[in-house]
Short mmCIF file of C-alpha atoms in Angstrom, two decimals:
data_model
loop_
_atom_site.label_atom_id
_atom_site.label_comp_id
_atom_site.label_asym_id
_atom_site.label_seq_id
_atom_site.Cartn_x
_atom_site.Cartn_y
_atom_site.Cartn_z
CA MET A 1 -5.41 -67.85 -34.45
CA LEU A 2 -2.12 -67.07 -32.79
CA ILE A 3 -0.21 -64.21 -34.43
CA SER A 4 2.60 -63.60 -31.95
CA PHE A 5 3.76 -64.31 -28.41
CA SER A 6 6.36 -62.36 -26.43
CA VAL A 7 7.90 -62.97 -23.03
CA GLU A 8 10.52 -61.27 -20.86
CA ASN A 9 12.15 -62.25 -17.57
CA PHE A 10 10.78 -65.79 -17.26
CA ARG A 11 12.96 -68.77 -16.32
CA SER A 12 15.94 -68.73 -18.72
CA ILE A 13 14.47 -65.86 -20.77
CA ARG A 14 15.93 -62.55 -19.56
CA ASP A 15 15.29 -60.10 -22.40
CA ARG A 16 12.14 -59.84 -24.49
CA GLN A 17 11.86 -62.73 -26.97
CA SER A 18 9.09 -63.10 -29.54
CA LEU A 19 7.67 -66.00 -31.55
CA ILE A 20 5.94 -64.67 -34.67
CA MET A 21 3.30 -66.66 -36.55
CA ARG A 22 2.71 -63.93 -39.15
CA ALA A 23 4.04 -65.04 -42.55
CA ALA A 24 6.97 -63.12 -43.96
CA ARG A 25 5.78 -60.51 -46.44
CA GLY A 26 6.45 -61.37 -50.06
CA ASP A 27 7.43 -64.99 -49.38
CA LYS A 28 5.29 -67.19 -51.66
CA HIS A 29 7.09 -70.46 -50.93
CA LEU A 30 4.52 -73.11 -49.89
CA ALA A 31 2.06 -70.30 -49.21
CA HIS A 32 -0.87 -72.25 -50.70
CA SER A 33 -0.58 -74.96 -48.02
CA HIS A 34 1.32 -73.42 -45.08
CA VAL A 35 -0.28 -69.96 -44.81
CA MET A 36 -3.84 -68.97 -43.86
CA GLU A 37 -5.44 -65.66 -44.87
CA LYS A 38 -7.73 -64.16 -42.25
CA ALA A 39 -8.97 -60.61 -41.70
CA GLY A 40 -6.12 -59.17 -43.77
CA ASN A 41 -3.48 -61.24 -41.96
CA SER A 42 -1.25 -63.98 -43.42
CA ILE A 43 -0.78 -66.50 -40.62
CA LEU A 44 1.38 -69.63 -40.46
CA LYS A 45 -0.13 -72.98 -39.54
CA THR A 46 3.00 -74.42 -37.91
CA ALA A 47 6.23 -73.37 -36.20
CA ALA A 48 9.18 -75.47 -35.03
CA ILE A 49 11.67 -74.51 -32.32
CA TYR A 50 15.15 -76.04 -32.47
CA GLY A 51 18.11 -75.72 -30.13
CA ALA A 52 20.63 -77.51 -27.97
CA ASN A 53 19.62 -79.20 -24.74
CA ALA A 54 19.03 -76.61 -22.00
CA SER A 55 18.85 -73.79 -24.56
CA GLY A 56 15.37 -72.73 -23.44
CA LYS A 57 13.08 -74.36 -26.04
CA SER A 58 10.83 -75.77 -23.33
CA ASN A 59 10.78 -72.43 -21.53
CA VAL A 60 9.35 -70.66 -24.57
CA ILE A 61 6.47 -73.16 -24.59
CA ASN A 62 6.22 -73.12 -20.79
CA ALA A 63 5.89 -69.33 -20.90
CA MET A 64 2.87 -69.63 -23.20
CA ILE A 65 1.27 -72.21 -20.94
CA TRP A 66 2.03 -70.19 -17.78
CA MET A 67 0.39 -67.12 -19.31
CA LYS A 68 -2.69 -69.09 -20.38
CA ARG A 69 -3.12 -70.72 -16.96
CA PHE A 70 -2.63 -67.48 -15.04
CA ILE A 71 -5.33 -65.80 -17.13
CA VAL A 72 -7.84 -68.63 -17.11
CA GLU A 73 -7.40 -70.10 -13.65
CA SER A 74 -8.60 -68.09 -10.66
CA ILE A 75 -6.51 -67.31 -7.61
CA SER A 76 -8.25 -68.60 -4.52
CA GLU A 77 -10.59 -66.09 -2.94
CA LYS A 78 -9.91 -67.69 0.44
CA VAL A 79 -6.38 -66.31 0.54
CA GLU A 80 -6.17 -62.57 1.10
CA SER A 81 -2.95 -61.91 -0.86
CA PRO A 82 -1.40 -65.13 -2.18
CA GLU A 83 1.92 -64.78 -3.94
CA ILE A 84 1.88 -65.27 -7.70
CA PRO A 85 4.08 -68.27 -8.62
CA VAL A 86 5.95 -66.57 -11.45
CA GLN A 87 9.56 -67.62 -12.11
CA PRO A 88 11.82 -64.72 -13.16
CA PHE A 89 15.30 -65.02 -14.62
CA LYS A 90 17.69 -65.54 -11.70
CA LEU A 91 21.16 -65.16 -13.23
CA GLN A 92 21.34 -61.34 -13.18
CA ARG A 93 21.88 -59.21 -10.12
CA SER A 94 22.29 -55.48 -9.71
CA ARG A 95 25.83 -54.13 -9.83
CA PRO A 96 26.99 -52.61 -6.53
CA THR A 97 27.61 -48.88 -6.72
CA ILE A 98 31.15 -47.66 -6.15
CA VAL A 99 31.66 -44.47 -4.22
CA SER A 100 35.30 -43.35 -4.19
CA GLY A 101 37.69 -40.44 -3.73
CA ASN A 102 36.64 -37.47 -1.62
CA ALA A 103 32.95 -37.65 -2.42
CA VAL A 104 30.64 -35.84 -0.04
CA ILE A 105 27.12 -37.17 0.54
CA SER A 106 25.19 -34.97 2.92
CA GLY A 107 21.88 -33.36 3.81
CA ASN A 108 18.80 -35.11 2.47
CA ALA A 109 20.48 -37.03 -0.34
CA VAL A 110 18.51 -40.11 -1.36
CA ILE A 111 20.27 -43.45 -0.80
CA SER A 112 18.25 -46.51 -1.75
CA GLY A 113 18.40 -50.16 -2.86
CA ASN A 114 21.37 -52.34 -2.01
CA ALA A 115 23.86 -49.70 -3.09
CA VAL A 116 25.11 -46.56 -1.41
CA ILE A 117 23.59 -44.54 -4.22
CA SER A 118 20.60 -46.17 -5.94
CA GLY A 119 21.11 -48.39 -8.96
CA GLY A 120 24.49 -48.24 -10.68
CA ALA A 121 25.35 -44.57 -10.02
CA TRP A 122 29.01 -43.59 -9.47
CA VAL A 123 29.99 -40.60 -7.33
CA SER A 124 33.73 -39.91 -7.36
CA GLY A 125 36.40 -37.25 -6.97
CA ASN A 126 35.27 -34.09 -5.17
CA ALA A 127 31.65 -34.34 -6.30
CA LYS A 128 29.06 -33.25 -3.79
CA VAL A 129 25.48 -34.55 -3.62
CA SER A 130 23.56 -32.50 -1.08
CA GLY A 131 20.20 -31.11 -0.12
CA ASP A 132 17.27 -32.87 -1.75
CA ALA A 133 19.28 -34.01 -4.78
CA LYS A 134 18.65 -37.51 -6.07
CA VAL A 135 21.00 -39.69 -8.10
CA TYR A 136 19.56 -42.70 -9.90
CA GLY A 137 20.88 -45.39 -12.22
CA ASP A 138 24.04 -45.51 -14.34
CA VAL A 139 25.08 -41.88 -13.79
CA ASP A 140 28.62 -40.59 -13.21
CA VAL A 141 29.01 -37.63 -10.86
CA THR A 142 32.70 -36.73 -11.00
CA GLY A 143 35.27 -34.02 -10.44
CA ASP A 144 34.05 -30.89 -8.68
CA SER A 145 30.39 -31.35 -9.69
CA VAL A 146 27.84 -30.12 -7.18
CA LEU A 147 24.23 -31.28 -7.08
CA ALA A 148 22.21 -29.32 -4.56
CA GLY A 149 18.67 -28.36 -3.65
CA ASP A 150 15.96 -30.23 -5.52
CA SER A 151 18.20 -31.45 -8.37
CA VAL A 152 17.32 -34.81 -9.90
CA LEU A 153 19.86 -36.71 -11.99
CA ALA A 154 18.52 -40.00 -13.33
CA GLY A 155 19.97 -42.76 -15.49
CA ASN A 156 18.92 -46.36 -16.10
CA THR A 157 18.37 -47.73 -12.63
CA GLU A 158 19.58 -51.31 -12.61
CA ARG A 159 17.69 -53.93 -10.63
CA SER A 160 18.17 -57.62 -10.16
CA SER A 161 16.09 -59.52 -12.73
CA ALA A 162 14.68 -61.60 -9.86
CA LYS A 163 13.07 -58.41 -8.52
CA LYS A 164 11.70 -57.23 -11.86
CA PRO A 165 8.28 -58.26 -13.12
CA SER A 166 7.90 -60.94 -15.78
CA VAL A 167 6.20 -59.68 -18.92
CA PHE A 168 3.88 -61.65 -21.22
CA GLU A 169 2.10 -60.45 -24.36
CA ILE A 170 0.02 -62.29 -26.94
CA GLU A 171 -1.51 -61.18 -30.23
CA PHE A 172 -4.31 -63.26 -31.73
CA LEU A 173 -7.41 -63.30 -33.92
CA VAL A 174 -10.90 -64.13 -32.70
CA GLY A 175 -13.10 -64.16 -35.77
CA GLU A 176 -12.39 -60.87 -37.56
CA LEU A 177 -11.10 -59.12 -34.42
CA LEU A 178 -7.40 -58.80 -33.66
CA TYR A 179 -6.48 -58.54 -29.96
CA ARG A 180 -3.18 -57.62 -28.32
CA TYR A 181 -3.16 -58.42 -24.61
CA GLY A 182 -0.36 -58.44 -22.08
CA PHE A 183 0.65 -57.97 -18.47
CA ALA A 184 3.68 -57.53 -16.22
CA VAL A 185 3.56 -59.50 -12.99
CA ASP A 186 5.77 -60.33 -10.02
CA ALA A 187 5.17 -62.39 -6.89
CA LYS A 188 3.38 -59.49 -5.18
CA GLY A 189 0.88 -58.71 -7.89
CA VAL A 190 0.03 -57.35 -11.33
CA GLN A 191 2.20 -54.33 -12.09
CA GLU A 192 0.85 -53.57 -15.57
CA GLU A 193 -1.90 -54.85 -17.85
CA TRP A 194 -3.17 -53.74 -21.25
CA LEU A 195 -5.64 -54.75 -23.96
CA PHE A 196 -5.99 -53.44 -27.52
CA ARG A 197 -8.51 -54.46 -30.16
CA LYS A 198 -8.38 -53.90 -33.89
CA ARG A 199 -11.42 -54.22 -36.10
CA PRO A 200 -11.07 -54.83 -39.87
CA LYS A 201 -9.94 -51.70 -41.76
CA SER A 202 -9.46 -49.71 -38.55
CA LYS A 203 -6.61 -48.78 -36.23
CA PRO A 204 -5.96 -50.61 -32.92
CA ALA A 205 -7.95 -49.13 -30.04
CA GLU A 206 -7.08 -49.39 -26.36
CA ILE A 207 -9.78 -51.03 -24.25
CA PHE A 208 -7.99 -50.63 -20.92
CA ALA A 209 -4.56 -49.92 -19.48
CA ARG A 210 -3.40 -50.65 -15.96
CA GLN A 211 -0.55 -49.42 -13.77
CA LYS A 212 -0.72 -51.42 -10.54
CA GLN A 213 -4.17 -50.57 -9.10
CA GLU A 214 -4.83 -47.63 -11.39
CA ILE A 215 -6.95 -48.94 -14.28
CA LYS A 216 -8.03 -46.62 -17.08
CA THR A 217 -10.86 -47.79 -19.33
CA ASN A 218 -11.94 -46.56 -22.74
CA THR A 219 -15.69 -45.91 -22.63
CA LEU A 220 -15.78 -45.40 -26.41
CA GLN A 221 -14.80 -49.06 -26.83
CA GLU A 222 -16.46 -50.78 -23.87
CA LYS A 223 -18.98 -49.18 -21.52
CA GLY A 224 -19.44 -50.10 -17.89
CA LEU A 225 -15.91 -51.28 -17.07
CA LYS A 226 -14.96 -48.62 -14.54
CA PRO A 227 -16.90 -49.94 -11.50
CA PHE A 228 -15.24 -53.34 -11.88
CA ALA A 229 -11.78 -51.82 -12.06
CA GLU A 230 -12.25 -50.76 -8.45
CA ARG A 231 -13.06 -54.38 -7.46
CA THR A 232 -9.90 -55.84 -8.98
CA ARG A 233 -7.42 -57.20 -6.42
CA PRO A 234 -3.66 -56.55 -6.80
CA ASN A 235 -2.98 -60.22 -7.63
CA THR A 236 -5.85 -60.59 -10.11
CA LEU A 237 -5.98 -59.69 -13.78
CA PHE A 238 -8.60 -57.14 -14.78
CA LEU A 239 -9.37 -59.23 -17.87
CA LYS A 240 -10.36 -62.10 -15.59
CA VAL A 241 -12.66 -59.82 -13.60
CA CYS A 242 -14.31 -58.59 -16.81
CA ALA A 243 -14.94 -62.20 -17.89
CA GLU A 244 -16.45 -63.08 -14.51
CA PHE A 245 -18.92 -60.23 -14.94
CA ASN A 246 -19.85 -61.42 -18.44
CA PHE A 247 -18.36 -58.73 -20.64
CA ALA A 248 -18.54 -60.22 -24.14
CA PHE A 249 -15.03 -59.21 -25.26
CA ALA A 250 -13.45 -60.83 -22.18
CA GLU A 251 -15.53 -63.99 -22.50
CA GLU A 252 -14.52 -64.54 -26.13
CA ILE A 253 -10.86 -64.04 -25.20
CA MET A 254 -11.23 -66.61 -22.41
CA ASP A 255 -12.91 -69.06 -24.78
CA TRP A 256 -10.02 -68.66 -27.22
CA LEU A 257 -7.43 -69.20 -24.49
CA ARG A 258 -9.13 -72.36 -23.21
CA ARG A 259 -8.49 -73.89 -26.63
CA PHE A 260 -4.78 -73.18 -26.29
CA ARG A 261 -3.51 -76.66 -25.29
CA TYR A 262 -0.23 -78.34 -24.39
CA VAL A 263 1.07 -81.90 -24.38
CA SER A 264 4.48 -83.27 -23.43
CA GLY A 265 6.09 -85.60 -25.92
CA LEU A 266 7.92 -87.37 -23.10
CA ASN A 267 4.85 -88.54 -21.19
CA GLU A 268 1.70 -89.67 -22.96
CA VAL A 269 -0.07 -90.46 -19.66
CA GLY A 270 -1.20 -86.86 -19.31
CA PHE A 271 -3.31 -86.97 -22.49
CA MET A 272 -4.11 -90.71 -22.70
CA GLY A 273 -7.30 -90.13 -20.70
CA PHE A 274 -8.37 -87.32 -23.02
CA THR A 275 -8.00 -89.57 -26.06
CA ALA A 276 -9.82 -92.44 -24.35
CA ASN A 277 -12.80 -90.21 -23.55
CA TRP A 278 -12.71 -88.52 -26.97
CA ILE A 279 -13.05 -91.78 -28.91
CA GLY A 280 -16.09 -92.72 -26.85
CA GLU A 281 -18.01 -90.92 -29.60
CA GLU A 282 -18.20 -93.13 -32.69
CA ARG A 283 -17.27 -90.52 -35.28
CA HIS A 284 -14.16 -89.62 -33.29
CA ARG A 285 -13.27 -93.28 -32.91
CA ASN A 286 -13.54 -93.76 -36.67
CA ASP A 287 -11.39 -90.69 -37.37
CA LEU A 288 -8.72 -91.86 -34.93
CA LEU A 289 -8.74 -95.41 -36.30
CA GLU A 290 -8.21 -94.09 -39.83
CA PHE A 291 -5.40 -91.83 -38.60
CA VAL A 292 -3.67 -94.71 -36.76
CA GLN A 293 -4.08 -97.13 -39.66
CA LYS A 294 -2.43 -94.65 -42.01
CA ALA A 295 0.54 -94.70 -39.61
CA ASP A 296 0.90 -98.48 -40.26
CA PHE A 297 0.64 -99.90 -36.74
CA ASN A 298 -1.30 -102.98 -37.93
CA ILE A 299 -4.23 -102.02 -35.71
CA CYS A 300 -7.56 -103.16 -37.16
CA ASN A 301 -9.84 -101.68 -34.50
CA ILE A 302 -9.71 -99.44 -31.45
CA ARG A 303 -12.09 -98.61 -28.62
CA SER A 304 -12.13 -97.11 -25.16
CA GLY A 305 -13.26 -98.74 -21.96
CA THR A 306 -13.41 -98.06 -18.25
CA GLU A 307 -12.50 -100.07 -15.19
CA PRO A 308 -12.46 -99.25 -11.46
CA LEU A 309 -9.24 -97.90 -10.00
CA THR A 310 -7.49 -100.35 -7.69
CA GLU A 311 -5.03 -99.86 -4.84
CA GLN A 312 -2.18 -100.57 -7.24
CA ASP A 313 -3.25 -97.78 -9.60
CA LEU A 314 -2.84 -95.06 -6.97
CA PRO A 315 0.45 -93.27 -6.23
CA PRO A 316 2.22 -94.67 -3.13
CA ASP A 317 2.58 -91.18 -1.63
CA MET A 318 -1.12 -90.29 -1.97
CA PRO A 319 -2.65 -89.18 1.36
CA ALA A 320 -4.55 -91.98 3.10
CA ASP A 321 -7.85 -90.07 3.25
CA ALA A 322 -7.74 -89.29 -0.49
CA ARG A 323 -6.87 -92.93 -1.26
CA LYS A 324 -9.77 -94.15 0.88
CA ARG A 325 -12.23 -91.71 -0.72
CA ILE A 326 -11.29 -92.72 -4.30
CA LEU A 327 -11.60 -96.43 -3.61
CA ALA A 328 -14.87 -96.00 -1.71
CA ASN A 329 -16.43 -94.01 -4.58
CA GLN A 330 -15.31 -96.65 -7.10
CA VAL A 331 -13.69 -94.05 -9.35
CA SER A 332 -13.00 -95.47 -12.82
CA LYS A 333 -10.04 -95.03 -15.12
CA SER A 334 -10.27 -94.82 -18.88
CA GLU A 335 -8.33 -97.24 -21.04
CA ILE A 336 -7.74 -97.72 -24.74
CA LEU A 337 -7.98 -101.18 -26.28
CA THR A 338 -6.49 -102.03 -29.68
CA SER A 339 -7.34 -105.01 -31.88
CA HIS A 340 -4.90 -106.90 -34.11
CA SER A 341 -5.66 -109.56 -36.70
CA VAL A 342 -4.85 -113.20 -35.91
CA PHE A 343 -3.60 -115.36 -38.81
CA ASP A 344 -3.39 -119.07 -39.54
CA LYS A 345 -0.20 -120.68 -40.86
CA ASN A 346 -1.24 -119.81 -44.43
CA GLY A 347 -1.57 -116.12 -43.66
CA ASN A 348 -5.36 -116.03 -43.61
CA ILE A 349 -7.15 -113.88 -41.04
CA VAL A 350 -8.97 -116.13 -38.60
CA GLY A 351 -9.88 -113.67 -35.86
CA THR A 352 -8.71 -110.73 -33.78
CA GLU A 353 -6.89 -110.28 -30.48
CA GLU A 354 -7.52 -107.28 -28.22
CA PHE A 355 -4.60 -105.59 -26.44
CA ASP A 356 -4.45 -103.08 -23.62
CA LEU A 357 -2.67 -100.10 -25.19
CA GLU A 358 -0.68 -99.19 -22.08
CA GLU A 359 0.32 -102.75 -21.16
CA ASN A 360 0.78 -104.52 -24.50
CA GLU A 361 1.80 -101.97 -27.11
CA SER A 362 5.21 -100.39 -27.73
CA GLN A 363 6.07 -96.97 -26.31
CA GLY A 364 5.97 -95.45 -29.80
CA THR A 365 2.51 -96.89 -30.47
CA ARG A 366 1.26 -95.68 -27.08
CA LYS A 367 2.48 -92.16 -27.74
CA PHE A 368 1.11 -91.94 -31.28
CA VAL A 369 -2.35 -93.23 -30.34
CA ALA A 370 -2.52 -91.00 -27.25
CA LEU A 371 -1.30 -87.98 -29.22
CA ALA A 372 -3.78 -88.64 -32.04
CA GLY A 373 -6.66 -87.48 -29.82
CA PRO A 374 -5.34 -83.97 -29.14
CA ILE A 375 -4.16 -83.63 -32.76
CA LEU A 376 -7.49 -84.54 -34.34
CA HIS A 377 -9.42 -82.52 -31.75
CA THR A 378 -7.23 -79.47 -32.44
CA ILE A 379 -7.83 -79.76 -36.20
CA GLU A 380 -11.55 -80.32 -35.72
CA GLU A 381 -12.10 -77.15 -33.68
CA GLY A 382 -9.37 -74.97 -35.26
CA SER A 383 -7.43 -74.40 -32.04
CA ILE A 384 -3.74 -74.39 -31.07
CA LEU A 385 -1.57 -77.27 -29.87
CA LEU A 386 1.83 -76.88 -28.20
CA ILE A 387 4.08 -79.93 -28.05
CA ASP A 388 7.41 -80.21 -26.27
CA GLU A 389 9.86 -82.96 -27.31
CA PHE A 390 7.71 -83.61 -30.37
CA GLU A 391 9.86 -86.38 -31.81
CA ALA A 392 10.29 -88.46 -28.60
CA HIS A 393 9.48 -92.17 -29.21
CA LEU A 394 8.26 -91.48 -32.77
CA HIS A 395 9.77 -92.54 -36.07
CA PRO A 396 10.76 -89.54 -38.26
CA ASN A 397 8.16 -90.54 -40.86
CA LEU A 398 5.43 -90.19 -38.22
CA THR A 399 6.47 -86.71 -37.10
CA LYS A 400 6.55 -85.75 -40.77
CA ALA A 401 3.03 -87.16 -41.26
CA ILE A 402 1.68 -85.20 -38.27
CA LEU A 403 3.22 -81.99 -39.59
CA GLN A 404 1.73 -82.59 -43.04
CA TRP A 405 -1.65 -83.28 -41.44
CA PHE A 406 -1.71 -79.72 -40.06
CA GLN A 407 -0.51 -78.28 -43.35
CA GLY A 408 -2.85 -80.36 -45.51
CA PRO A 409 -6.39 -79.72 -46.85
CA GLN A 410 -8.01 -81.41 -43.82
CA ASN A 411 -6.98 -78.39 -41.71
CA ARG A 412 -9.91 -76.25 -42.80
CA LYS A 413 -10.56 -74.29 -39.58
CA GLY A 414 -7.15 -72.72 -39.04
CA ALA A 415 -5.63 -75.09 -36.48
CA GLN A 416 -2.01 -74.38 -35.52
CA ILE A 417 0.80 -76.41 -33.97
CA VAL A 418 3.95 -75.04 -32.28
CA PHE A 419 6.49 -77.65 -31.26
CA ALA A 420 9.99 -77.95 -29.82
CA THR A 421 12.10 -80.67 -31.41
CA HIS A 422 15.52 -82.04 -32.34
CA ASP A 423 14.17 -83.73 -35.48
CA THR A 424 16.22 -82.05 -38.22
CA GLY A 425 14.49 -84.23 -40.82
CA LEU A 426 11.62 -81.73 -40.66
CA MET A 427 13.94 -78.80 -41.33
CA THR A 428 13.77 -78.97 -45.11
CA PRO A 429 12.40 -76.54 -47.73
CA GLU A 430 10.03 -79.27 -48.92
CA LEU A 431 8.31 -79.35 -45.51
CA MET A 432 8.82 -75.92 -43.96
CA ARG A 433 9.33 -72.29 -44.86
CA ARG A 434 12.14 -70.16 -43.42
CA ASP A 435 9.68 -68.15 -41.30
CA GLN A 436 8.44 -71.34 -39.62
CA ILE A 437 11.82 -72.38 -38.22
CA TRP A 438 13.09 -70.89 -34.95
CA PHE A 439 16.32 -71.36 -33.00
CA CYS A 440 16.86 -71.16 -29.26
CA ASP A 441 20.34 -70.43 -27.96
CA LYS A 442 21.91 -69.24 -24.71
CA ASP A 443 24.45 -66.47 -24.29
CA GLU A 444 27.39 -66.54 -21.91
CA GLN A 445 25.19 -65.19 -19.08
CA GLY A 446 22.74 -68.11 -19.44
CA ALA A 447 19.99 -66.07 -21.08
CA THR A 448 17.86 -67.60 -23.87
CA THR A 449 17.57 -65.92 -27.25
CA LEU A 450 15.00 -66.84 -29.91
CA LEU A 451 15.86 -66.22 -33.57
CA CYS A 452 13.96 -67.04 -36.77
CA LEU A 453 15.69 -68.60 -39.76
CA ASP A 454 14.06 -65.91 -41.89
CA GLU A 455 16.25 -63.29 -40.16
CA PHE A 456 19.43 -64.70 -41.73
CA ASP A 457 20.85 -63.37 -44.99
CA LYS A 458 18.59 -64.57 -47.83
CA GLN A 459 21.66 -64.98 -50.07
CA ASP A 460 23.03 -67.57 -47.66
CA VAL A 461 19.71 -69.21 -46.80
CA ARG A 462 17.65 -69.64 -49.95
CA GLN A 463 14.32 -71.43 -50.10
CA THR A 464 16.06 -74.34 -51.82
CA THR A 465 18.80 -74.55 -49.19
CA LYS A 466 19.16 -77.70 -47.11
CA PHE A 467 18.46 -75.94 -43.82
CA ASN A 468 19.16 -79.02 -41.71
CA ARG A 469 22.69 -79.47 -43.05
CA GLN A 470 23.57 -75.84 -42.36
CA TYR A 471 22.04 -76.12 -38.89
CA LEU A 472 24.05 -79.20 -37.95
CA GLN A 473 27.19 -77.45 -39.18
CA GLY A 474 26.50 -74.73 -36.60
CA ILE A 475 25.87 -71.94 -39.14
CA PHE A 476 22.73 -70.80 -37.33
CA GLY A 477 24.04 -71.47 -33.81
CA ALA A 478 21.62 -73.17 -31.38
CA VAL A 479 23.68 -76.40 -31.35
CA PRO A 480 25.69 -77.87 -28.44
CA ARG A 481 29.19 -76.44 -28.12
CA SER A 482 30.47 -79.84 -27.13
CA ALA A 483 34.01 -80.78 -26.18
CA LEU A 484 33.15 -84.38 -25.38
CA GLU A 485 35.55 -85.63 -28.05
CA GLU A 486 38.34 -84.26 -25.88
CA PHE A 487 37.08 -86.14 -22.82
CA ALA A 488 39.01 -89.28 -21.89
CA MET A 489 38.61 -91.58 -18.92
#
């Protein structure tokens, strides 16, 4: 179960932002259906992220997926030192240092970075920096000050965000064990990495901590890690190495992460194949048919089939050798077929007609059927599903039904869903608690902030408050600051 996720310096996210799935202490509203109790933790089943277009909602979800993929997927061993494709915040650069007046810089003074004195240090007036003295960061050296010999004066050295590492941290439960794992990474390699584990009724214990290539392991928690620390490459996570050498704690973390899945609400093609394969098993097909019938699509039966890929099915820009190989091997594609009742003029059912889901059904039907596979699979195994643009192509009653499915009695294994949406119809006290609703906004420097509704004054935002009305009025921010009404052709 996901408890929290934090990210810093990734895409539009400059400062550390955290999404918390731990239920607010003392809040009993909808607790019987929306909150799970596990190993002394009260954990939410669902979370919704709202915000204006380009506010960073997708980047919060993308950060989770990037972290999962970087942990689970290996970097090619064939490349000696491949760059890590992380995407830091790019709208902050270091401030140039100003050196003015009659400043004297002499001897072995340290001058580094893109500034005359490193970071944002200011040296002015008759100040002298000489010998082996070092001046770092946002420090003022003014007047007749003299720094000589081995003096060190350090402030907060300011660097461009594009040159800083991106930081990811996740807290989660595997059985009765609570893990907190994170890392800081830039294009050159892993700069930091850490893992803590907490057993029931005990304090968190560090399993390992890493600073670049220096990895310290805790032999009281896990024996035999040290030799593998020396085999870890700069661009590889130590956790990944531990999993490859079959350490049980690392393997169970990897298994948990592999069940951390994502779908895009804008394009059902990416998970249509999953659903087609999933309903190949009869019990899954029956579950999905019941789910779809409850959504009132007038579908009386559903099945999956396969057919060979043709020239027309392949992308026009696919390399010729790959195209030839696929066609020669007669690779098949999965398809979903739906059946509808056929009626006579008196309204009596006289047969059925089978449709190709992708060719004959509406876009909303295609999305709901395709999405039903990942939803039911997530609930069946008690995993986590991330959805961006949740409401796209779906009627509000259907998004409401999906949300209630996760919060209903059929969710017995602790499945969770985190979704980004504009559907304010879900933002009601009848459907969601305050601690389940999050807002993304951007400041004047283009940096994303993530704020929970539960952080607002409880006198202004009661559990009976119509959250969606207040949101649309701009009380919580995270809405477009539009001036389109002033625009005239």
